[in-house]
XYZ file of C-alpha atoms in Angstrom:
710
model
C 127.499 191.065 55.437
C 130.757 191.038 53.159
C 132.265 189.561 50.085
C 134.366 186.393 50.883
C 137.367 185.842 48.591
C 138.232 182.229 48.308
C 142.033 181.763 47.664
C 143.328 178.183 46.911
C 146.369 178.377 49.439
C 147.691 180.714 52.223
C 150.444 182.279 50.448
C 147.924 183.339 47.583
C 145.701 184.644 50.386
C 148.283 186.661 51.896
C 149.327 188.231 48.499
C 145.646 189.227 48.199
C 145.570 190.919 51.463
C 148.768 192.776 50.898
C 147.044 194.278 47.819
C 143.980 195.070 49.885
C 145.137 196.912 52.910
C 144.429 197.909 55.537
C 143.473 194.358 56.910
C 143.798 192.171 60.070
C 144.876 188.505 60.389
C 142.261 186.212 62.160
C 142.017 182.386 62.653
C 141.622 180.921 59.337
C 141.049 184.016 57.441
C 142.287 187.999 56.719
C 139.634 190.768 57.429
C 140.001 193.556 54.904
C 138.778 196.780 56.205
C 137.116 199.321 54.092
C 139.272 200.526 51.131
C 138.639 201.841 47.375
C 137.837 198.559 45.942
C 135.744 197.212 48.743
C 134.168 200.057 50.639
C 132.296 197.644 53.068
C 135.425 195.793 53.445
C 135.946 192.008 52.561
C 137.002 188.479 54.180
C 139.869 186.502 52.470
C 140.092 182.665 53.224
C 141.807 179.727 51.809
C 141.445 176.222 50.820
C 144.545 174.712 51.475
C 144.368 172.688 48.287
C 141.688 170.119 47.939
C 139.813 170.524 51.097
C 136.919 168.515 49.503
C 137.220 165.174 47.505
C 135.451 162.278 46.177
C 134.473 159.658 48.845
C 136.118 156.235 49.030
C 134.090 153.356 47.933
C 133.090 152.422 51.473
C 131.299 155.560 51.941
C 128.787 154.082 49.450
C 128.580 150.758 50.450
C 130.252 148.668 53.296
C 130.959 145.676 51.169
C 132.913 148.139 48.989
C 135.648 148.689 51.711
C 137.296 145.229 51.003
C 138.809 144.484 47.838
C 136.564 141.654 46.428
C 135.812 140.621 42.921
C 132.558 139.478 43.783
C 131.471 143.197 44.814
C 132.687 144.899 41.744
C 132.125 146.823 39.652
C 132.112 149.906 41.923
C 129.556 152.355 40.278
C 127.660 154.643 42.688
C 124.453 155.973 41.807
C 125.397 159.346 42.718
C 128.782 160.686 44.051
C 129.424 162.066 47.488
C 131.986 164.222 48.658
C 133.903 164.425 51.808
C 136.050 167.088 53.808
C 139.685 166.168 54.301
C 139.918 164.892 58.142
C 143.072 166.595 58.811
C 141.560 170.036 57.524
C 138.272 169.600 59.243
C 138.679 172.440 61.599
C 139.721 175.126 58.870
C 136.787 173.649 56.423
C 134.277 174.711 59.298
C 135.848 178.081 59.534
C 135.536 178.535 55.559
C 131.882 177.238 55.810
C 130.774 179.774 58.603
C 132.409 182.508 56.385
C 130.775 181.492 53.293
C 127.238 181.166 55.128
C 127.212 184.690 55.889
C 129.045 186.128 52.712
C 127.076 188.692 50.768
C 128.907 187.208 47.578
C 131.722 185.003 46.813
C 134.593 185.749 44.772
C 136.452 182.649 43.579
C 140.070 183.527 43.587
C 141.704 180.091 43.424
C 144.296 179.433 40.667
C 143.066 180.622 37.278
C 142.451 177.061 35.695
C 139.922 174.248 35.462
C 141.434 172.373 38.487
C 141.299 175.879 40.589
C 137.358 176.154 39.577
C 136.763 172.577 40.799
C 138.635 173.283 44.097
C 136.407 176.377 44.756
C 133.231 175.057 43.484
C 133.501 171.739 45.400
C 133.831 173.791 48.669
C 130.932 176.087 47.839
C 128.803 173.136 46.926
C 129.604 171.045 50.228
C 128.852 174.495 52.420
C 125.622 174.650 50.413
C 126.480 178.103 49.418
C 125.790 177.690 45.774
C 122.809 180.251 45.782
C 125.127 182.922 46.582
C 126.209 185.359 44.044
C 129.476 184.293 42.550
C 132.277 186.399 40.882
C 135.531 185.245 39.405
C 139.076 186.800 39.817
C 141.187 186.125 36.797
C 144.835 187.281 36.948
C 148.295 185.884 35.790
C 150.453 187.494 38.584
C 150.410 188.023 42.071
C 152.006 191.719 42.089
C 149.846 194.366 43.929
C 148.714 196.361 40.667
C 147.710 193.105 39.024
C 145.606 191.892 41.947
C 144.140 195.285 42.247
C 143.288 195.578 38.746
C 141.787 192.007 38.871
C 139.652 192.789 41.578
C 138.310 196.081 39.955
C 137.415 193.871 37.162
C 135.682 190.766 38.532
C 134.356 188.286 36.171
C 130.999 186.743 36.193
C 131.173 183.464 38.063
C 128.519 181.783 35.878
C 130.949 182.116 32.921
C 133.371 179.593 34.433
C 130.819 177.136 35.694
C 131.063 174.740 32.699
C 135.084 174.718 33.167
C 134.033 173.651 36.710
C 131.586 170.769 35.335
C 134.353 169.947 32.800
C 137.151 169.306 35.696
C 134.401 167.590 37.793
C 133.559 165.183 34.992
C 137.487 164.342 34.541
C 137.571 163.854 38.248
C 134.794 161.470 38.488
C 135.814 159.512 35.284
C 139.344 159.085 36.663
C 137.840 157.840 40.001
C 135.616 155.305 38.200
C 138.346 153.836 35.917
C 140.968 154.118 38.772
C 139.036 152.452 41.532
C 137.922 149.610 39.406
C 140.869 148.948 37.184
C 143.214 149.187 40.067
C 141.452 146.718 42.282
C 140.457 144.304 39.435
C 144.313 144.159 38.248
C 145.357 143.916 41.629
C 143.046 141.047 42.657
C 143.525 138.967 39.362
C 147.540 139.267 39.605
C 147.401 138.357 43.301
C 145.624 135.290 42.102
C 148.675 134.634 40.182
C 150.897 134.737 43.314
C 151.509 138.569 43.776
C 151.322 140.241 46.818
C 151.667 144.042 45.496
C 148.682 146.487 44.969
C 148.534 147.881 41.310
C 147.580 151.455 40.535
C 145.976 151.873 37.122
C 144.788 155.169 35.632
C 144.206 156.641 32.176
C 147.148 158.862 32.326
C 149.677 157.351 34.412
C 149.240 153.838 32.818
C 149.839 154.796 29.115
C 152.770 157.032 30.317
C 154.186 154.034 32.022
C 153.527 151.924 28.906
C 155.469 154.125 26.742
C 158.501 153.990 29.154
C 158.085 150.212 29.035
C 158.123 150.302 25.232
C 161.501 151.993 25.325
C 163.009 149.426 27.789
C 161.814 146.490 25.293
C 163.258 148.623 22.366
C 166.727 148.621 24.312
C 166.306 145.258 25.526
C 165.577 143.567 21.888
C 168.007 146.125 20.160
C 170.517 144.222 17.703
C 172.939 146.748 16.070
C 173.031 146.458 12.449
C 175.586 147.403 10.040
C 175.315 150.175 7.570
C 177.497 151.412 4.751
C 177.997 154.999 3.499
C 180.077 156.461 0.677
C 182.263 159.189 1.717
C 185.289 160.999 0.022
C 188.366 163.013 0.842
C 188.450 166.018 -1.471
C 191.877 167.670 -2.423
C 191.727 171.186 -3.361
C 194.267 174.022 -4.022
C 193.179 175.643 -0.998
C 192.777 172.650 1.397
C 191.123 169.257 1.965
C 187.658 168.751 3.208
C 185.323 165.609 3.175
C 182.080 164.968 1.260
C 179.491 162.277 1.484
C 177.006 160.732 -0.864
C 173.311 160.290 0.020
C 173.870 156.538 -0.052
C 173.406 154.276 3.239
C 172.801 150.594 2.536
C 172.903 147.405 4.770
C 175.296 145.301 2.455
C 178.665 146.381 1.538
C 178.226 144.963 -1.964
C 175.389 147.398 -2.344
C 177.771 150.160 -1.869
C 180.253 148.756 -4.232
C 177.369 148.079 -6.867
C 176.663 152.023 -6.596
C 180.313 152.959 -7.238
C 180.222 150.470 -10.307
C 176.956 151.986 -11.735
C 178.515 155.521 -11.870
C 182.047 154.004 -12.697
C 183.887 155.402 -9.652
C 187.070 153.674 -8.509
C 187.295 152.698 -4.816
C 190.317 154.285 -2.879
C 191.746 155.731 -6.020
C 192.136 159.420 -6.761
C 189.684 160.544 -9.270
C 189.704 163.960 -10.795
C 186.518 165.939 -10.914
C 185.415 169.705 -10.448
C 183.104 171.500 -8.006
C 179.634 171.271 -9.675
C 177.795 173.680 -7.174
C 178.677 176.027 -4.349
C 175.560 177.482 -2.537
C 176.003 180.067 0.154
C 173.422 181.555 2.342
C 172.911 183.613 5.448
C 170.903 181.783 8.135
C 169.136 183.494 11.063
C 167.992 181.624 14.261
C 165.612 183.192 16.412
C 165.744 182.756 20.257
C 163.847 180.019 21.931
C 160.102 180.387 22.383
C 158.996 181.872 25.825
C 158.628 179.394 28.745
C 155.553 177.255 29.262
C 155.553 174.990 32.331
C 156.690 171.979 30.314
C 159.466 173.455 28.423
C 161.221 175.050 31.681
C 160.847 171.481 33.276
C 162.422 169.919 30.249
C 165.365 172.659 30.319
C 165.944 172.600 34.042
C 166.303 168.789 33.754
C 168.672 168.880 31.024
C 170.704 171.768 32.723
C 170.571 170.931 36.460
C 168.947 167.449 36.579
C 165.787 169.156 38.577
C 162.918 166.566 38.353
C 159.863 168.099 36.778
C 158.070 168.006 40.172
C 160.969 169.978 41.616
C 160.714 172.577 38.869
C 156.997 173.235 39.354
C 157.675 173.521 43.035
C 160.416 176.150 42.240
C 158.298 178.109 39.711
C 155.432 178.094 42.189
C 157.596 179.585 44.922
C 158.807 182.271 42.486
C 155.308 182.787 41.712
C 154.252 183.492 45.314
C 157.208 185.636 45.753
C 155.874 187.654 42.925
C 159.074 187.329 40.776
C 157.384 185.438 37.790
C 154.118 184.962 36.297
C 151.731 182.042 36.616
C 153.315 178.745 36.261
C 150.924 176.280 35.214
C 150.767 177.626 31.611
C 150.775 175.698 28.305
C 151.299 178.871 25.899
C 154.532 180.255 25.066
C 152.859 183.658 24.015
C 152.056 187.053 25.780
C 150.087 189.881 24.953
C 151.210 193.547 24.192
C 150.420 194.406 27.986
C 153.215 192.204 29.082
C 155.601 193.088 26.349
C 155.089 197.093 27.311
C 156.079 196.321 31.163
C 159.212 194.071 29.799
C 160.419 196.622 27.480
C 160.235 199.142 30.158
C 162.473 196.956 32.635
C 164.947 195.546 30.142
C 167.939 197.266 31.761
C 166.847 195.768 35.063
C 166.627 192.443 33.957
C 169.893 192.561 32.122
C 171.465 193.547 35.449
C 169.767 190.567 37.224
C 171.392 188.126 34.839
C 174.501 190.117 34.616
C 174.502 190.289 30.730
C 174.039 193.674 29.419
C 173.519 193.744 25.462
C 172.387 196.207 22.579
C 168.882 195.820 22.321
C 167.847 194.721 18.871
C 164.071 194.558 18.700
C 161.368 196.045 21.117
C 158.395 195.607 18.790
C 155.694 192.741 18.889
C 157.081 189.825 17.180
C 154.373 187.232 16.499
C 156.901 184.452 17.563
C 156.485 185.856 21.222
C 153.559 188.196 21.062
C 150.157 186.759 20.101
C 147.054 187.708 22.076
C 144.885 185.238 20.032
C 146.903 182.238 21.352
C 146.832 183.544 24.922
C 143.545 182.079 26.576
C 143.586 181.191 30.171
C 147.480 182.325 30.711
C 150.356 183.721 29.085
C 153.945 182.463 28.846
C 156.150 182.196 32.118
C 157.852 185.441 32.304
C 159.307 187.784 35.065
C 156.893 190.087 36.539
C 157.346 193.960 37.061
C 158.814 193.300 40.510
C 162.375 194.097 40.080
C 164.615 192.572 43.012
C 167.773 194.028 44.251
C 170.956 192.051 43.356
C 171.232 191.312 47.103
C 167.567 189.774 46.936
C 168.434 187.853 43.814
C 171.624 186.278 45.532
C 169.874 185.550 48.880
C 167.264 183.419 46.907
C 167.866 179.469 47.535
C 170.224 178.335 44.575
C 167.658 176.400 43.078
C 165.238 178.977 42.717
C 167.965 181.375 41.683
C 168.757 179.303 38.892
C 165.212 179.073 37.776
C 164.492 182.627 38.205
C 167.545 183.752 36.070
C 166.793 181.203 33.527
C 163.293 182.737 33.118
C 164.721 186.164 32.858
C 167.406 184.979 30.331
C 164.768 183.345 28.223
C 162.829 186.527 28.095
C 165.481 188.921 27.429
C 166.760 186.559 24.436
C 163.602 187.675 22.459
C 165.137 191.463 22.512
C 168.603 190.297 21.517
C 169.704 189.806 17.904
C 169.264 186.744 15.925
C 172.176 184.144 15.751
C 173.383 184.453 12.210
C 175.910 182.213 10.437
C 176.858 181.875 7.087
C 176.052 178.496 5.551
C 178.123 176.750 2.417
C 176.950 173.714 0.651
C 179.316 172.403 -1.622
C 178.267 169.525 -4.437
C 180.292 167.465 -6.519
C 178.742 165.432 -9.272
C 180.625 162.287 -10.159
C 179.095 160.685 -13.230
C 175.386 161.358 -11.795
C 176.345 160.594 -7.951
C 176.304 163.714 -5.905
C 178.776 164.020 -2.923
C 178.128 167.035 -0.738
C 179.262 168.710 2.512
C 177.784 171.603 4.422
C 180.111 174.208 6.372
C 179.138 176.873 8.851
C 180.718 180.093 9.849
C 179.213 182.239 12.706
C 178.877 185.701 11.903
C 176.973 187.014 14.942
C 176.187 185.165 18.281
C 173.141 187.445 18.988
C 171.125 185.831 21.746
C 173.128 183.073 22.394
C 175.475 185.295 23.903
C 173.257 184.924 26.819
C 174.070 181.125 27.070
C 177.870 181.290 27.135
C 178.204 178.000 29.190
C 176.085 176.035 27.032
C 177.784 173.380 24.781
C 177.530 173.870 21.122
C 176.074 171.454 19.152
C 178.662 169.507 16.602
C 179.598 172.197 14.245
C 179.684 171.633 10.470
C 183.133 171.372 8.833
C 184.959 174.658 8.446
C 185.411 174.498 4.690
C 188.073 176.400 2.553
C 186.797 179.053 0.174
C 185.922 177.446 -3.283
C 184.277 178.336 -6.498
C 182.105 176.378 -8.820
C 184.299 174.717 -11.464
C 187.331 174.620 -9.349
C 189.413 171.433 -10.033
C 189.457 168.926 -7.364
C 190.569 165.210 -6.571
C 188.308 162.798 -4.906
C 189.339 159.612 -2.811
C 186.095 157.506 -2.242
C 186.012 154.867 0.510
C 183.250 152.810 2.048
C 182.690 153.478 5.662
C 180.875 150.992 7.823
C 178.644 152.171 10.540
C 176.389 150.278 12.970
C 172.779 151.507 14.102
C 172.745 152.627 17.732
C 170.518 151.493 20.818
C 167.653 153.928 21.631
C 168.728 156.292 24.506
C 167.211 155.525 28.082
C 164.783 158.398 28.795
C 166.005 161.253 31.331
C 163.256 162.238 33.805
C 162.989 165.494 31.581
C 162.207 163.393 28.551
C 158.995 162.245 30.125
C 157.337 165.626 29.825
C 157.915 166.057 26.059
C 157.038 162.419 25.554
C 153.993 162.952 27.413
C 152.990 166.048 25.362
C 153.965 164.589 21.790
C 152.445 161.026 22.325
C 149.595 161.927 19.793
C 152.161 161.453 17.042
C 151.911 157.695 17.438
C 148.055 157.763 16.830
C 146.311 158.233 13.656
C 143.460 160.467 12.352
C 141.164 162.307 14.576
C 142.802 161.186 17.768
C 146.194 162.525 16.660
C 144.558 165.836 16.119
C 143.016 165.841 19.478
C 145.965 165.155 21.542
C 147.840 167.589 19.520
C 145.580 170.344 20.261
C 145.259 169.366 23.955
C 149.131 169.092 24.166
C 149.226 165.305 24.845
C 148.372 163.477 27.790
C 148.033 164.940 31.182
C 148.018 168.832 31.677
C 150.923 171.276 32.401
C 149.701 170.988 36.302
C 149.485 167.205 36.405
C 152.430 165.696 34.266
C 154.842 166.291 37.115
C 152.519 164.547 39.602
C 152.078 161.563 37.337
C 155.644 160.914 37.274
C 155.778 161.097 40.928
C 153.016 158.819 41.195
C 154.919 156.305 39.066
C 157.736 156.566 41.413
C 155.596 156.207 44.446
C 154.097 152.923 42.905
C 157.417 151.640 42.509
C 156.754 151.378 38.600
C 159.912 153.444 37.885
C 163.196 154.378 39.490
C 165.213 157.085 38.618
C 168.994 157.055 38.779
C 171.337 159.567 38.034
C 168.412 161.341 36.175
C 167.844 158.180 34.012
C 164.421 156.266 34.020
C 164.321 152.431 34.556
C 161.141 150.575 34.586
C 160.908 148.034 37.716
C 159.831 144.667 37.622
C 156.461 145.640 38.963
C 156.151 148.190 36.090
C 156.800 145.604 33.656
C 154.245 143.431 34.947
C 151.565 145.780 34.795
C 152.425 146.919 31.210
C 152.478 143.077 30.112
C 148.922 142.590 31.531
C 147.679 146.068 29.877
C 149.233 145.568 26.674
C 146.745 145.795 23.691
C 144.065 147.496 25.865
C 142.828 150.833 25.860
C 144.636 151.434 28.997
C 148.155 151.068 27.449
C 147.560 153.881 24.698
C 147.023 157.668 24.699
C 143.842 156.995 22.476
C 141.807 156.743 25.573
C 142.607 160.217 26.817
C 142.111 161.425 23.258
C 138.648 160.226 23.311
C 138.348 161.629 26.648
C 139.504 165.253 25.647
C 137.278 165.454 22.778
C 134.177 164.840 24.897
C 135.263 167.005 27.674
C 136.147 169.829 25.793
C 132.498 169.785 24.449
C 131.302 169.620 27.874
C 133.428 172.807 28.590
C 131.721 174.639 25.838
C 128.196 173.585 26.781
C 127.774 171.053 23.570
C 127.794 168.069 25.559
C 126.309 166.520 28.859
C 128.364 165.264 31.818
C 125.507 162.536 32.341
C 126.429 161.161 28.834
C 129.842 161.093 29.382
C 129.633 159.254 32.553
C 127.311 156.633 31.027
C 130.061 155.870 28.617
C 132.707 155.716 31.440
C 130.313 152.902 33.217
C 130.213 151.001 29.965
C 133.817 151.085 29.853
C 134.170 149.693 33.370
C 131.605 146.987 32.396
C 133.902 146.202 29.461
C 137.142 145.924 31.615
C 135.347 143.665 33.934
C 134.398 141.234 31.157
C 137.757 141.318 29.081
C 140.473 141.730 31.609
C 140.228 138.375 33.269
C 140.827 136.641 30.159
C 143.526 138.689 29.056
C 145.487 138.450 32.156
C 144.794 134.779 31.965
C 146.348 134.551 28.470
C 149.456 136.762 29.428
C 152.870 135.431 29.881
C 153.566 137.326 33.410
C 154.600 134.098 35.130
C 158.373 134.697 34.179
C 157.958 138.260 35.740
C 156.283 137.087 38.681
C 159.087 134.774 39.515
C 161.681 137.454 38.671
C 159.802 139.899 41.222
C 159.960 137.351 43.878
C 163.443 136.735 43.382
C 164.564 140.310 43.220
C 162.369 141.075 46.473
C 164.356 138.731 48.571
C 166.578 140.297 51.293
C 168.292 137.108 52.525
C 167.480 133.744 53.781
C 165.310 133.595 57.120
C 167.839 132.545 59.894
C 164.824 130.816 61.686
C 163.329 128.389 59.376
C 166.237 128.389 56.914
C 163.855 127.744 54.012
C 161.789 131.099 53.245
C 163.141 134.175 52.214
C 162.879 137.645 54.248
C 161.169 140.238 52.186
C 159.943 143.726 52.917
C 156.309 143.504 54.089
C 155.555 147.330 54.001
C 155.587 148.056 57.861
C 158.263 145.396 58.958
C 160.367 142.593 57.402
C 159.124 139.104 57.430
C 159.551 135.629 56.014
C 157.790 134.247 52.843
C 157.285 131.015 54.923
C 154.662 132.418 57.083
C 152.197 129.932 55.410
C 154.325 127.028 56.535
C 154.211 128.482 60.258
C 157.457 130.675 60.284
C 156.696 133.516 62.393
C 160.013 135.397 61.798
C 159.650 139.282 61.432
C 161.876 142.147 62.144
C 161.001 145.658 62.912
C 161.822 148.372 60.539
C 162.461 150.888 63.230
C 164.370 150.198 66.281
C 164.961 152.988 69.311
C 164.126 155.625 66.799
C 166.186 154.559 64.006
C 165.131 153.146 60.631
C 166.724 149.777 59.712
C 167.344 150.162 55.974
C 166.961 147.191 53.274
C 170.643 147.570 52.873
C 171.516 147.131 56.502
C 168.901 144.142 56.753
C 170.628 142.741 53.900
C 174.252 142.753 55.364
C 172.709 141.501 58.708
C 171.068 138.457 57.158
C 173.836 137.773 54.670
C 177.060 138.659 56.914
C 175.830 138.415 60.140
C 176.121 142.147 61.093
C 175.155 145.636 60.037
C 177.599 148.533 59.520
C 177.785 150.772 62.640
C 174.317 152.641 63.077
C 174.574 155.960 64.498
C 172.137 157.690 66.879
C 170.049 154.968 68.558
C 167.953 156.787 70.979
C 168.276 155.030 74.331
C 168.806 156.822 77.969
C 171.132 158.697 75.893
C 172.029 158.451 72.050
C 174.565 155.711 71.184
C 176.120 153.917 68.074
C 175.908 150.307 67.522
C 176.355 147.300 65.240
C 173.425 144.865 64.941
C 173.761 141.317 65.023
C 171.217 138.442 65.720
C 170.374 136.418 68.561
C 167.778 133.707 69.150
C 164.720 134.480 71.139
C 164.289 130.966 73.107
C 160.840 131.865 74.260
C 159.296 132.812 70.853
C 161.873 130.604 68.852
C 162.751 133.305 66.307
C 165.780 135.469 65.927
C 165.835 139.307 67.273
C 168.257 142.097 67.088
C 171.188 142.296 69.198
C 173.005 145.634 69.979
C 176.943 145.487 69.770
C 177.963 149.024 71.121
C 180.572 150.530 68.744
C 183.804 151.811 70.553
């Protein structure tokens, strides 16, 4: 009988084993021999992520396997969990270990989802009555792990976090299963053949992208007019502008007339005010997952999911702290080791500087705001320069960026002199702002970053100095909203509460918007996989399929972050023990009933026919070579004719002798009669060939024909 340590994934388990020597690797677990922390030894095993998940609808009722409106809504009386089929053997190993455990130490990731993963396994193994402890650490360094195991938490203290996560999981299952089937079936009745995935986080995220798309489509540039002037001074000329922006040129002329100012004629005046201040700009806050995702996308065009993957790898290499954090603060403990290693970190980024401040600054160090995890910072592990250079380029970029961001808080502030000049012309004030850099401070660490547009360099002037102004009316035009980059989607999801009002806005502000640090990148990936959005050169485009689902959810709770705001309020109360899971799920079931009643009429009254025709047209690859009436389209596992209902049996395999036949090649084959040379067909020996078409007389359809390339 030994304690069993349940990690979330193999690399995490190996890190624990490294800290708990001596040990021996076994099949599916690691056996820790007697040591100072575990005198009787211990067993380390792992979950491989979600070993256990909610069962599919067919596990409850056979009629729920087929998508049919008559068998909806899907609302199980109680929820079943199943073991992932591909991981069944490993689950059985874990189950056997937990059954024999003297106690269970939950050592999955230190967040609600990690708690849910572990507790779901423990429950499925019927080991809930065992004593349970909790390992809670933010780093996989040896000393952090050892300290964590010496100071294990009471597992019961985290049980409500599990219930909160489980409640969210079940709620999302109920809404997703019912809404996805309902929308898909109703849209299929309109002529669509696609399936549509709908969820309380992915759908409002998509809808915000859709809204931006519509803003761009409907944008009409509007002219505006501003008053500017060239100022002539004894020490040099400069430009000034009045705080006037009007839609009609005549309105600008009226303002000039009111203040008795001539247009395009030199007018004598004097400088009425000169205000000079020294401005200081602190370095950026320490990184959360969202902020490093946004920065990395802007700098290197890495997708949010790629950044999460890279930071996770660096965490598993013990180079950075826990990635899925939403706080930009650290405690005095982290500050202490960071200060002690400043010289080493400076060498890593190759940028030595004179340290300006090693004291705890509340902008970065705030224990009261560190709850589950602290900011992403480098760990105490100091890699050699050779080890840093051997990191894959993407990991190296992210690692150095995290080190640089952390070091910036020890550098000086960016300082500049700001000068504001005002000229009062008969009651109309013209002004300008100038900026003179005094000290680069922390910005020295970012030499390659482009500076934002600098304010105009101004001559040295004094109040009452005589000047001559030549006023002009400048015409401008409003600019179209910018298309989102993939990196923009993360702050968009975080800040979406600003569009709500009252309590809902406060809830989303407190909970950092929709989704979590751990799930936002996955939501974006889901939108891609569902073919709702496309990312081209880092810019996000909504597809026709995405537009269709947005058109039919428009106006419903599923299109708004409001639903998540309501959920988060209740879920937080569950996590605090103030509300019950049963009450929440009863509300979700009522919401599902409401969807069943309202969505059919909403879709019936929506104007999706134009989008459906557009989608069908866009999906056409080429004219069917057999019936000459239908169109060849992507059918998923093969290419086929839209005229199958009229009897056309034309299909084409997507794979031929181990080579994928892409849609682009299929289009060339149908429209031009042959493909490009496709390399690497696997015959008796590999060969390259064009593809053309020939008629299969027996089946009365066309088939591929090889034309070997010379």
